[in-house]
Short mmCIF file of C-alpha atoms in Angstrom, two decimals:
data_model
loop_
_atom_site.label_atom_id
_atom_site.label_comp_id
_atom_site.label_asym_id
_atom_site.label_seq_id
_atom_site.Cartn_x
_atom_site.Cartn_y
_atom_site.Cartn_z
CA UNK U 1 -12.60 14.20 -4.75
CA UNK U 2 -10.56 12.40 -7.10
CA UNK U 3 -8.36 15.23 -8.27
CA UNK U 4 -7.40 15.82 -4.52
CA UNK U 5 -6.55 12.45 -4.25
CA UNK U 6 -4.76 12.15 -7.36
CA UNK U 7 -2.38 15.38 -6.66
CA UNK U 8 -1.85 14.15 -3.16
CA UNK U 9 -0.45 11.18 -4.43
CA UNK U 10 1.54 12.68 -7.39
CA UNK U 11 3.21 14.85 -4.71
CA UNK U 12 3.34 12.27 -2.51
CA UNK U 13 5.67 10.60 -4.66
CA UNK U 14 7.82 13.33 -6.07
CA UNK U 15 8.23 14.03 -2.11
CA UNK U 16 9.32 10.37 -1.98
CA UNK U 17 11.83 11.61 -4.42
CA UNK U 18 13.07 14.51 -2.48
CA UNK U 19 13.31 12.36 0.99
CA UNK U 20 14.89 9.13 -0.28
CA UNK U 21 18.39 9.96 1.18
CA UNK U 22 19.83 6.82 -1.22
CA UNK U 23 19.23 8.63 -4.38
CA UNK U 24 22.48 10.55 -5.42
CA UNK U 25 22.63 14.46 -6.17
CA UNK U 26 22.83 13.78 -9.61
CA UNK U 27 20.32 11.52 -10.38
CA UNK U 28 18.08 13.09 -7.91
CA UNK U 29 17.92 16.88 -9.10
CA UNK U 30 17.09 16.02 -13.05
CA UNK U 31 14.69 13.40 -11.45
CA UNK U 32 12.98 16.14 -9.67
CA UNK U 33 12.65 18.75 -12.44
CA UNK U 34 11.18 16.22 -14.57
CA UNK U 35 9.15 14.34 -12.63
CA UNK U 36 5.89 16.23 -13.73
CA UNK U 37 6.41 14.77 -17.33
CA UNK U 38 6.52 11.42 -15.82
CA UNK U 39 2.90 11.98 -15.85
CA UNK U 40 2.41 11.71 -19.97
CA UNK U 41 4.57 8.42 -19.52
CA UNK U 42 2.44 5.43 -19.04
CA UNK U 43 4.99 2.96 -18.18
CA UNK U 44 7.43 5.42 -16.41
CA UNK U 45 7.99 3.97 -12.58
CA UNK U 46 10.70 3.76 -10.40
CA UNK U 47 11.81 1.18 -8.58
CA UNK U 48 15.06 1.60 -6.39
CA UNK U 49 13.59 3.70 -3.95
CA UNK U 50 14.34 2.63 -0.38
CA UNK U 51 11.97 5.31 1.32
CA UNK U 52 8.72 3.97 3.55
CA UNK U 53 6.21 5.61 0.77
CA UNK U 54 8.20 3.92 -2.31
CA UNK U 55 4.71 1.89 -3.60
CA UNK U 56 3.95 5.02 -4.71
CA UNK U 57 6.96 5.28 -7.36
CA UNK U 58 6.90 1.66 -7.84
CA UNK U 59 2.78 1.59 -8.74
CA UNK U 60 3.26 5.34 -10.41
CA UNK U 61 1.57 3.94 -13.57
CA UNK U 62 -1.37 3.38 -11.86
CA UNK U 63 -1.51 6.98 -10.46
CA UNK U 64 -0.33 8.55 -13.87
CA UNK U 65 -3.52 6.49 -15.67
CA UNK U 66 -5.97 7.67 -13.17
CA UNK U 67 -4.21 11.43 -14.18
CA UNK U 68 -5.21 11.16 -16.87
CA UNK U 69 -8.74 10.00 -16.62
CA UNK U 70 -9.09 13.18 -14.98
CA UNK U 71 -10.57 16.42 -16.76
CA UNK U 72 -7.92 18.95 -18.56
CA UNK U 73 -8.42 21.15 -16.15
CA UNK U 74 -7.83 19.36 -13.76
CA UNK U 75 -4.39 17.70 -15.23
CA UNK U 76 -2.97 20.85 -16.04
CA UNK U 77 -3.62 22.39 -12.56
CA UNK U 78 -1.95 19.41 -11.22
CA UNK U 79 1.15 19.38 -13.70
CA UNK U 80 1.80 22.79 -13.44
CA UNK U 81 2.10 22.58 -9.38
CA UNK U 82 4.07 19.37 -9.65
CA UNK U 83 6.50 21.23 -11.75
CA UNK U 84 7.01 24.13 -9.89
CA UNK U 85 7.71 21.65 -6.77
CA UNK U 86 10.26 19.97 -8.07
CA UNK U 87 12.00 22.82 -9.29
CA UNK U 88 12.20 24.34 -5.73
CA UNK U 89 12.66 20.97 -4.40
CA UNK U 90 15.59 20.53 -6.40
CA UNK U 91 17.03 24.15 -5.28
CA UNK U 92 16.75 23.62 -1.18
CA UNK U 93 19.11 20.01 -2.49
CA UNK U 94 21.83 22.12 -2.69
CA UNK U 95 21.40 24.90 -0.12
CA UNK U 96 20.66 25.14 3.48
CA UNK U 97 17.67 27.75 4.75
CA UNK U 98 19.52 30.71 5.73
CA UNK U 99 17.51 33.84 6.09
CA UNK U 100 13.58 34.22 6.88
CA UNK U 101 13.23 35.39 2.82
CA UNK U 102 14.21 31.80 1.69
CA UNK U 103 12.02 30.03 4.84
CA UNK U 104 9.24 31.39 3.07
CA UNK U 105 10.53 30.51 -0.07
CA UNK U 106 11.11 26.98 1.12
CA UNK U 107 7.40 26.78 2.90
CA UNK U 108 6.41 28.21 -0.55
CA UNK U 109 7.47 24.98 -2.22
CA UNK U 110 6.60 22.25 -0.58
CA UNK U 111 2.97 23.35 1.41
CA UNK U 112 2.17 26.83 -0.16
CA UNK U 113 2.34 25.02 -3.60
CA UNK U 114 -0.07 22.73 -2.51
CA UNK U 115 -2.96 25.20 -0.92
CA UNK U 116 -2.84 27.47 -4.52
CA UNK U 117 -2.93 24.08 -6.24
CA UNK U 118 -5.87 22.61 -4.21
CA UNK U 119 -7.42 26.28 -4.36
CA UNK U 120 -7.46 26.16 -8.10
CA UNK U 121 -9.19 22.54 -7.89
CA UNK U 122 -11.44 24.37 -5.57
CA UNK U 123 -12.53 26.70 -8.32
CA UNK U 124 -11.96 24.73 -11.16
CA UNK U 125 -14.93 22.15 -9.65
CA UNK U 126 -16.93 25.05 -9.60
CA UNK U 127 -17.92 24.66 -5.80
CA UNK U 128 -15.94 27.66 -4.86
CA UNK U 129 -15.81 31.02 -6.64
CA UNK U 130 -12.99 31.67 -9.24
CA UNK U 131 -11.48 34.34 -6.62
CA UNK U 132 -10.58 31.20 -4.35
CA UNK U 133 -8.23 30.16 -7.20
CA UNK U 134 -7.13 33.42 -7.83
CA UNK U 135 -5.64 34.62 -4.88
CA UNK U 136 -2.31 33.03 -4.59
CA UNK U 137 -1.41 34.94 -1.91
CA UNK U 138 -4.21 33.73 0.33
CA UNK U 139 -3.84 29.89 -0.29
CA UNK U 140 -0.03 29.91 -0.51
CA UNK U 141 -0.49 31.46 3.27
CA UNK U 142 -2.72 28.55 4.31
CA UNK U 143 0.56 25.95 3.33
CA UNK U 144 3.17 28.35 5.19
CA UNK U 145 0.62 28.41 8.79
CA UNK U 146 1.23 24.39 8.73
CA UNK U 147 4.67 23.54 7.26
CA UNK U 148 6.32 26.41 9.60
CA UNK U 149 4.14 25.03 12.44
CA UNK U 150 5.49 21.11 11.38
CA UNK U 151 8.93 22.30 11.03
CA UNK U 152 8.75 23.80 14.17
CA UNK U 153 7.32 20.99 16.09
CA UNK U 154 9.10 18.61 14.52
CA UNK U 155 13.07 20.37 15.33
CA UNK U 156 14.19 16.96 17.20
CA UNK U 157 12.95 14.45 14.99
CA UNK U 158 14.35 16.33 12.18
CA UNK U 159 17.79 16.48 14.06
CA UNK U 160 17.76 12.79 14.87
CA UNK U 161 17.12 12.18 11.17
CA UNK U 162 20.17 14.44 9.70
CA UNK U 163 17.45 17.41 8.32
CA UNK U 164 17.49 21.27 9.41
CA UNK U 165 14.79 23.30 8.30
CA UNK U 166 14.79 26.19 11.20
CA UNK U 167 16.25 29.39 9.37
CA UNK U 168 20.06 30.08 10.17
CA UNK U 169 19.02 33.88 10.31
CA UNK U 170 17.09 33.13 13.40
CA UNK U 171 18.87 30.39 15.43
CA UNK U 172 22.18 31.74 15.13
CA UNK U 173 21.14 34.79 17.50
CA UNK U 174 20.66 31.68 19.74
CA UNK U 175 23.12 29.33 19.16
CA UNK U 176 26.13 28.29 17.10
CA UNK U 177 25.01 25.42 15.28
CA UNK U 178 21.22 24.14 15.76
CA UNK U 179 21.80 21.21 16.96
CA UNK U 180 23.04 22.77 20.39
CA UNK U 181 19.93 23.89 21.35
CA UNK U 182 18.85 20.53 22.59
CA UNK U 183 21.48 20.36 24.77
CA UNK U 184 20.51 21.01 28.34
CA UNK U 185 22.63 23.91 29.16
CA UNK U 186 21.21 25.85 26.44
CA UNK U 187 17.38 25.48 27.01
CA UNK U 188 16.84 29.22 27.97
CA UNK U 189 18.08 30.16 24.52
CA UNK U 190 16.38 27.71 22.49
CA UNK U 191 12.82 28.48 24.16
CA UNK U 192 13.58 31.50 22.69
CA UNK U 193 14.62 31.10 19.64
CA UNK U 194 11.32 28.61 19.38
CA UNK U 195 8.97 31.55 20.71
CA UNK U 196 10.63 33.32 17.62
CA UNK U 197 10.02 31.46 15.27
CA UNK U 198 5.96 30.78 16.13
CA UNK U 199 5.74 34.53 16.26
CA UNK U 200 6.74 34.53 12.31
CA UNK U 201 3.82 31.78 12.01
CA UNK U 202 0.94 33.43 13.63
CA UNK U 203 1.67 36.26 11.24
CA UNK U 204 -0.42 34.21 8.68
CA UNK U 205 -3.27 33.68 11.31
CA UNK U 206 -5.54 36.62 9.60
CA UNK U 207 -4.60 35.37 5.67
CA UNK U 208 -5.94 31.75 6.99
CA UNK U 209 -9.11 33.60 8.06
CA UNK U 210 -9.83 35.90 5.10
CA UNK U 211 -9.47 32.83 2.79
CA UNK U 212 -11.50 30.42 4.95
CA UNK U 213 -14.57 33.63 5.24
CA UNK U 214 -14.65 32.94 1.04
CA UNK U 215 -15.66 29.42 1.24
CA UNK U 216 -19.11 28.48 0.20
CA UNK U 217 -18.91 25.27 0.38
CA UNK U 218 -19.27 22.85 3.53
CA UNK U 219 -16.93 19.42 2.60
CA UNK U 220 -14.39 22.35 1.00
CA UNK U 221 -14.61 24.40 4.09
CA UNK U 222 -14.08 21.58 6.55
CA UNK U 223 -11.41 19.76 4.48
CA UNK U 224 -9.51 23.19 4.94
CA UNK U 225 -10.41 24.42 8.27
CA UNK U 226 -9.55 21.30 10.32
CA UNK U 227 -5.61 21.24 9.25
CA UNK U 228 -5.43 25.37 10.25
CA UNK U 229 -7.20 24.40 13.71
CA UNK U 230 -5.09 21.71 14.34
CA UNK U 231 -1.98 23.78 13.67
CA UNK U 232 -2.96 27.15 16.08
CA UNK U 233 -3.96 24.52 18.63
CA UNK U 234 -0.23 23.04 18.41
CA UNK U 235 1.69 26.48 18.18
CA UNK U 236 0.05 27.08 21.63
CA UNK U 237 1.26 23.61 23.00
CA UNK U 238 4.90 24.32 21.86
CA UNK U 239 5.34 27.62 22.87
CA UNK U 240 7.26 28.49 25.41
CA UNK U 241 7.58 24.16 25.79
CA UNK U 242 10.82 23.10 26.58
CA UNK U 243 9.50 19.53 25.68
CA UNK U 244 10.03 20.79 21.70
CA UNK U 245 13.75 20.25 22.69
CA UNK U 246 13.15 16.73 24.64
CA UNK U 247 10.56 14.85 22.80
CA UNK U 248 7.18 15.27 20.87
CA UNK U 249 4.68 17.56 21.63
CA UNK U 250 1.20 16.62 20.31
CA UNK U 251 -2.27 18.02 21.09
CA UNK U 252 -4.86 15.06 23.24
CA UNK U 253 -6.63 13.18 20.94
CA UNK U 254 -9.68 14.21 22.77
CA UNK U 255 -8.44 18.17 21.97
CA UNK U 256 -8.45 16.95 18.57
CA UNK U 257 -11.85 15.54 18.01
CA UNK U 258 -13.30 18.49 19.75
CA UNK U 259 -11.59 20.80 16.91
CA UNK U 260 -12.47 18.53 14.44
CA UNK U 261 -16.46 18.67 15.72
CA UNK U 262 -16.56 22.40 15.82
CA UNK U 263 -14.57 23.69 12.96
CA UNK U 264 -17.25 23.76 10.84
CA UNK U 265 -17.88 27.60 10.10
CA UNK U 266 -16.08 30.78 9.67
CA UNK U 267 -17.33 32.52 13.26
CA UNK U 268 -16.25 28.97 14.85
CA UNK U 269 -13.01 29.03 13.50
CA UNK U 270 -12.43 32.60 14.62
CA UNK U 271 -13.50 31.92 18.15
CA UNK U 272 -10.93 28.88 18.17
CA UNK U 273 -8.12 30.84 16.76
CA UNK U 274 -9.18 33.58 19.71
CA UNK U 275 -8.97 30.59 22.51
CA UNK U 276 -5.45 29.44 21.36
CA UNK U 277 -3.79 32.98 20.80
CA UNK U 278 -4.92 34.27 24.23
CA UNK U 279 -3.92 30.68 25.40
CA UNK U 280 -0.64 32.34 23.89
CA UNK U 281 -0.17 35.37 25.29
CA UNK U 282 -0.88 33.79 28.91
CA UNK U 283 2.37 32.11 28.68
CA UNK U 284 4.25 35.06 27.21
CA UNK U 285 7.62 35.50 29.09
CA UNK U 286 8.28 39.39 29.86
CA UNK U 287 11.97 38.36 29.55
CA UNK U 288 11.22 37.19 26.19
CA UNK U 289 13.50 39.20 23.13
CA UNK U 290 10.46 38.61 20.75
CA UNK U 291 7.69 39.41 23.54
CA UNK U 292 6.70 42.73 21.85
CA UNK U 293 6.50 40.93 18.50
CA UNK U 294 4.09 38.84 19.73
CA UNK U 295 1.90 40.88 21.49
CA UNK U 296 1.43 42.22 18.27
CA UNK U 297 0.80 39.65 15.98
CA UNK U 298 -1.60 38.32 18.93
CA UNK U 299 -3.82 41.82 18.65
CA UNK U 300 -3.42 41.88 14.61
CA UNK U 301 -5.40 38.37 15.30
CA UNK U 302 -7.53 39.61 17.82
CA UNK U 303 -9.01 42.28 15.92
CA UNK U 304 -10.34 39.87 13.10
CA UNK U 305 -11.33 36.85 15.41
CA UNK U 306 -13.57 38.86 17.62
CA UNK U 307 -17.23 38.36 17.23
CA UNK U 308 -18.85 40.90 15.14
CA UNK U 309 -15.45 41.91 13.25
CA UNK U 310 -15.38 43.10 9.39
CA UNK U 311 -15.39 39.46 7.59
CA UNK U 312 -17.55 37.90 5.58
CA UNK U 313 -18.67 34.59 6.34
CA UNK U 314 -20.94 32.07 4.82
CA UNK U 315 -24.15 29.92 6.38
CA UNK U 316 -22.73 26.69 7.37
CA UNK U 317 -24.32 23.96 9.37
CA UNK U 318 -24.85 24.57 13.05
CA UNK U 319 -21.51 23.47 14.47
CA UNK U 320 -24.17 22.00 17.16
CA UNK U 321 -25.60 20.39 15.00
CA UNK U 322 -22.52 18.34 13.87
CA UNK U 323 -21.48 17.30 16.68
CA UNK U 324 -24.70 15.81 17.70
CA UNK U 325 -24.37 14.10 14.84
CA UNK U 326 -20.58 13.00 15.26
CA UNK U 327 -21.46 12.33 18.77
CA UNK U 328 -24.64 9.92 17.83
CA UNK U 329 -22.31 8.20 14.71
CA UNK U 330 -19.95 7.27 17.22
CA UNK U 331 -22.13 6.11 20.10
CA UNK U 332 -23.78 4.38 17.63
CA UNK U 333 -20.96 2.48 16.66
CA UNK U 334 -19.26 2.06 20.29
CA UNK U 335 -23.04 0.41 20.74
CA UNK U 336 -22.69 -1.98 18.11
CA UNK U 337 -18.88 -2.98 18.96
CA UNK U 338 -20.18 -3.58 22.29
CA UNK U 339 -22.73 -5.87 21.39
CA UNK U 340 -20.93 -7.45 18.73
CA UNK U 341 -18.55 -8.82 21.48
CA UNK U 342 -21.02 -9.63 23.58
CA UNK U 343 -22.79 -11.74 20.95
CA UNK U 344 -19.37 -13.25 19.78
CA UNK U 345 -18.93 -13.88 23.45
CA UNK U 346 -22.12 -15.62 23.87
CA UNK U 347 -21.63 -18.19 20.94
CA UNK U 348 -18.33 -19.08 21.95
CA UNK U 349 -20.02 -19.82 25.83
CA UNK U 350 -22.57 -22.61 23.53
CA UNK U 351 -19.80 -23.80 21.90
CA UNK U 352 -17.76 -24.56 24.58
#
C-alpha cells in the first residue's frame, strides 16, 4: 500500500511538471529527464509551479523521504518508471501525435508506464506471481484501455484547454484541423472519426482480461479491475455520442457503484465487458467507415468473455457476497446519518 501511494505521488508530480503550461521549454525538458534523481535529493523541491497539484512539488521532500523509507525493491521499481516517463514526457514537448504508432507510444508513457510499474510492485510484494511483473506487454495494455478511453472522452475539454492528443493519422480522414469537429456542421464526420478511434481501444479488451485471469489476489484484483470496468462502461456511453463533441459524457453514479460492487472476479468482469460490447454493437451505424472493424474487435472480445471460454481464473469472493456487504456498510451508515440529525435535531428543540 505504501509503494502505490508513494509512485502515485512521485508521478503525480513529475505530471505536474509536464502540465504546468508556465514552465518554459527549456527549463521544462532537463527538468523532466531528471526528475527521477530528484528522488536521492532530500531538500530538492520546487516551488514556482502555478499548476492546481503544485503541493506536491512544493512538499516533494516529504514524498522523496517516505521513498526512501521504502524497500530497494521497491525504490528502484519506482525510479526506473519515473525515468522512463520523463524521458517520453519530455519527447511528446516537442512533437504533436501524428500516426497511431506514436498514440501508442504516447499512451505507453504516461498510463502503460504506470500498469508495468504497479505490476512489478504487484510481484515484488509477493502477492502476485513474478509472471504479473513480467509481462510488460500485458500491464502496459491495461494503461493504453484507459488513457485512449480518457483522451477520447475528454476531446473538448482538452480543446478548451489548448491540448490535442487524438492522432493526426486518424482525424485528418475527418477533418482539417481537430478542432473543427466540434463545429456543428461537421458532426457526421466527427462521430466517425470518434467510433474510430474506440475501435483502436477495444482492441486491448482481451490483454485487460488475460492479465486480470492471473491475479490471485482480492485487494490487487479489485484495485485493477474497477478502473478497466469503468473505462468499457464509458467507451459504450461515447460511442456513436454526439455529446463527446458538446459537453461531458460520464457514466450515472449509480452505473458506477454497481460496477464497483460486482467487479470483483475474473468471470464477473468478463460478463461486464460482454454487456458493454454488445451494448456496442447495438448502436453500430451500417454507414459507419470503421463498422467492419468493429464488428471484429467486438467478436475477438466475445470469444474470451463468454462463459465457459479458455481462461484461467482464480476463486474470489462471491461478487454476492460483496455487495451485501457494500449494501449493509452503507445502509448502515445512511442509518446512523439519519439518526444523528435527528438527535442533533432533538437537542437543539430543548435548547430552544
Amino acid at each position: 500500500r505504501h509503494a502505490v501511494c508513494i509512485f502515485y505521488l512521485v508521478l503525480r508530480a513529475l505530471d505536474t511538471v509536464e502540465d504546468d503550461m508556465s514552465i518554459p521549454l527549456d527549463v521544462k525538458v532537463p527538468m523532466l529527464h531528471e526528475f527521477h534523481s530528484h528522488l536521492y535529493q532530500p531538500d530538492w523541491k520546487y516551488t514556482e509551479s502555478k499548476e492546481k497539484d503544485r503541493q506536491v512539488l512544493e512538499d516533494f521532500p516529504t514524498i522523496s523521504m517516505e521513498f526512501r523509507n521504502l524497500s530497494k525493491v521497491y525504490q528502484d521499481v519506482i525510479s526506473d518508471i519515473c525515468h522512463k516517463m520523463g524521458v517520453g514526457m519530455a519527447e511528446f514537448l516537442e512533437k504533436k501525435v501524428d500516426s497511431q504508432h506514436e498514440w501508442d507510444k504516447y499512451c505507453h508513457y504516461v498510463a502503460g508506464l504506470v500498469g508495468i510499474g504497479l505490476s512489478r510492485l504487484f510481484s515484488a510484494s509477493e502477492l502476485e506471481d513474478s509472471i504479473v511483473g513480467q509481462d510488460t506487454d500485458l500491464a502496459n495494455s491495461m494503461g493504453l484501455f484507459l488513457q485512449k478511453t480518457n483522451i477520447i472522452r475528454d476531446y473538448l475539454e482538452d480543446q478548451l484547454e489548448g491540448r490535442e492528443f487524438w492522432p493526426r493519422e486518424v482525424w485528418s480522414r475527418y477533418a482539417k484541423k481537430l478542432s473543427d469537429l466540434a463545429k456543428p456542421e461537421n458532426i457526421d464526420v466527427a462521430v466517425q472519426c470518434l467510433n474510430e478511434l474506440i475501435t483502436n481501444a477495444l482492441h486491448h479488451v482481451p490483454d485487460v482480461l488475460t492479465y486480470l485471469s492471473r491475479l490471485k489476489n482480492q485487494t490487487v484484483f479489485n484495485f485493477c479491475a474497477i478502473p478497466q470496468v469503468m473505462a468499457i462502461a464509458t467507451l459504450a456511453a461515447c460511442y456513436n455520442n454526439q455529446q463527446v463533441f458538446r459537453g461531458v459524457v460520464k457514466i450515472r453514479k449509480g452505473q458506477a457503484v454497481t460496477l464497483m460492487m460486482d467487479a470483483t472476479n475474473i468471470q464477473a468482469v468478463k460478463a461486464i465487458m460482454y454487456q458493454y460490447v454488445e451494448e456496442i454493437y447495438q448502436k453500430i451505424p451500417s454507414t459507419d467507415p470503421s463498422s467492419n472493424k468493429t464488428q471484429q474487435v467486438i467478436a475477438s472480445i466475445r470469444a474470451v468473455s463468454l462463459p465457459g471460454s479458455p481462461m484461467a481464473s482464480r476463486h474470489h469472493y462471491s461478487p454476492i457476497y460483496l455487495s451485501c456487504a457494500m449494501l449493509l456498510a452503507a445502509l448502515s451508515w445512511q442509518y446512523l446519518s439519519t439518526l444523528s440529525k435527528a438527535t442533533e435535531e432533538y437537542v437543539q428543540a430543548g435548547d430552544n
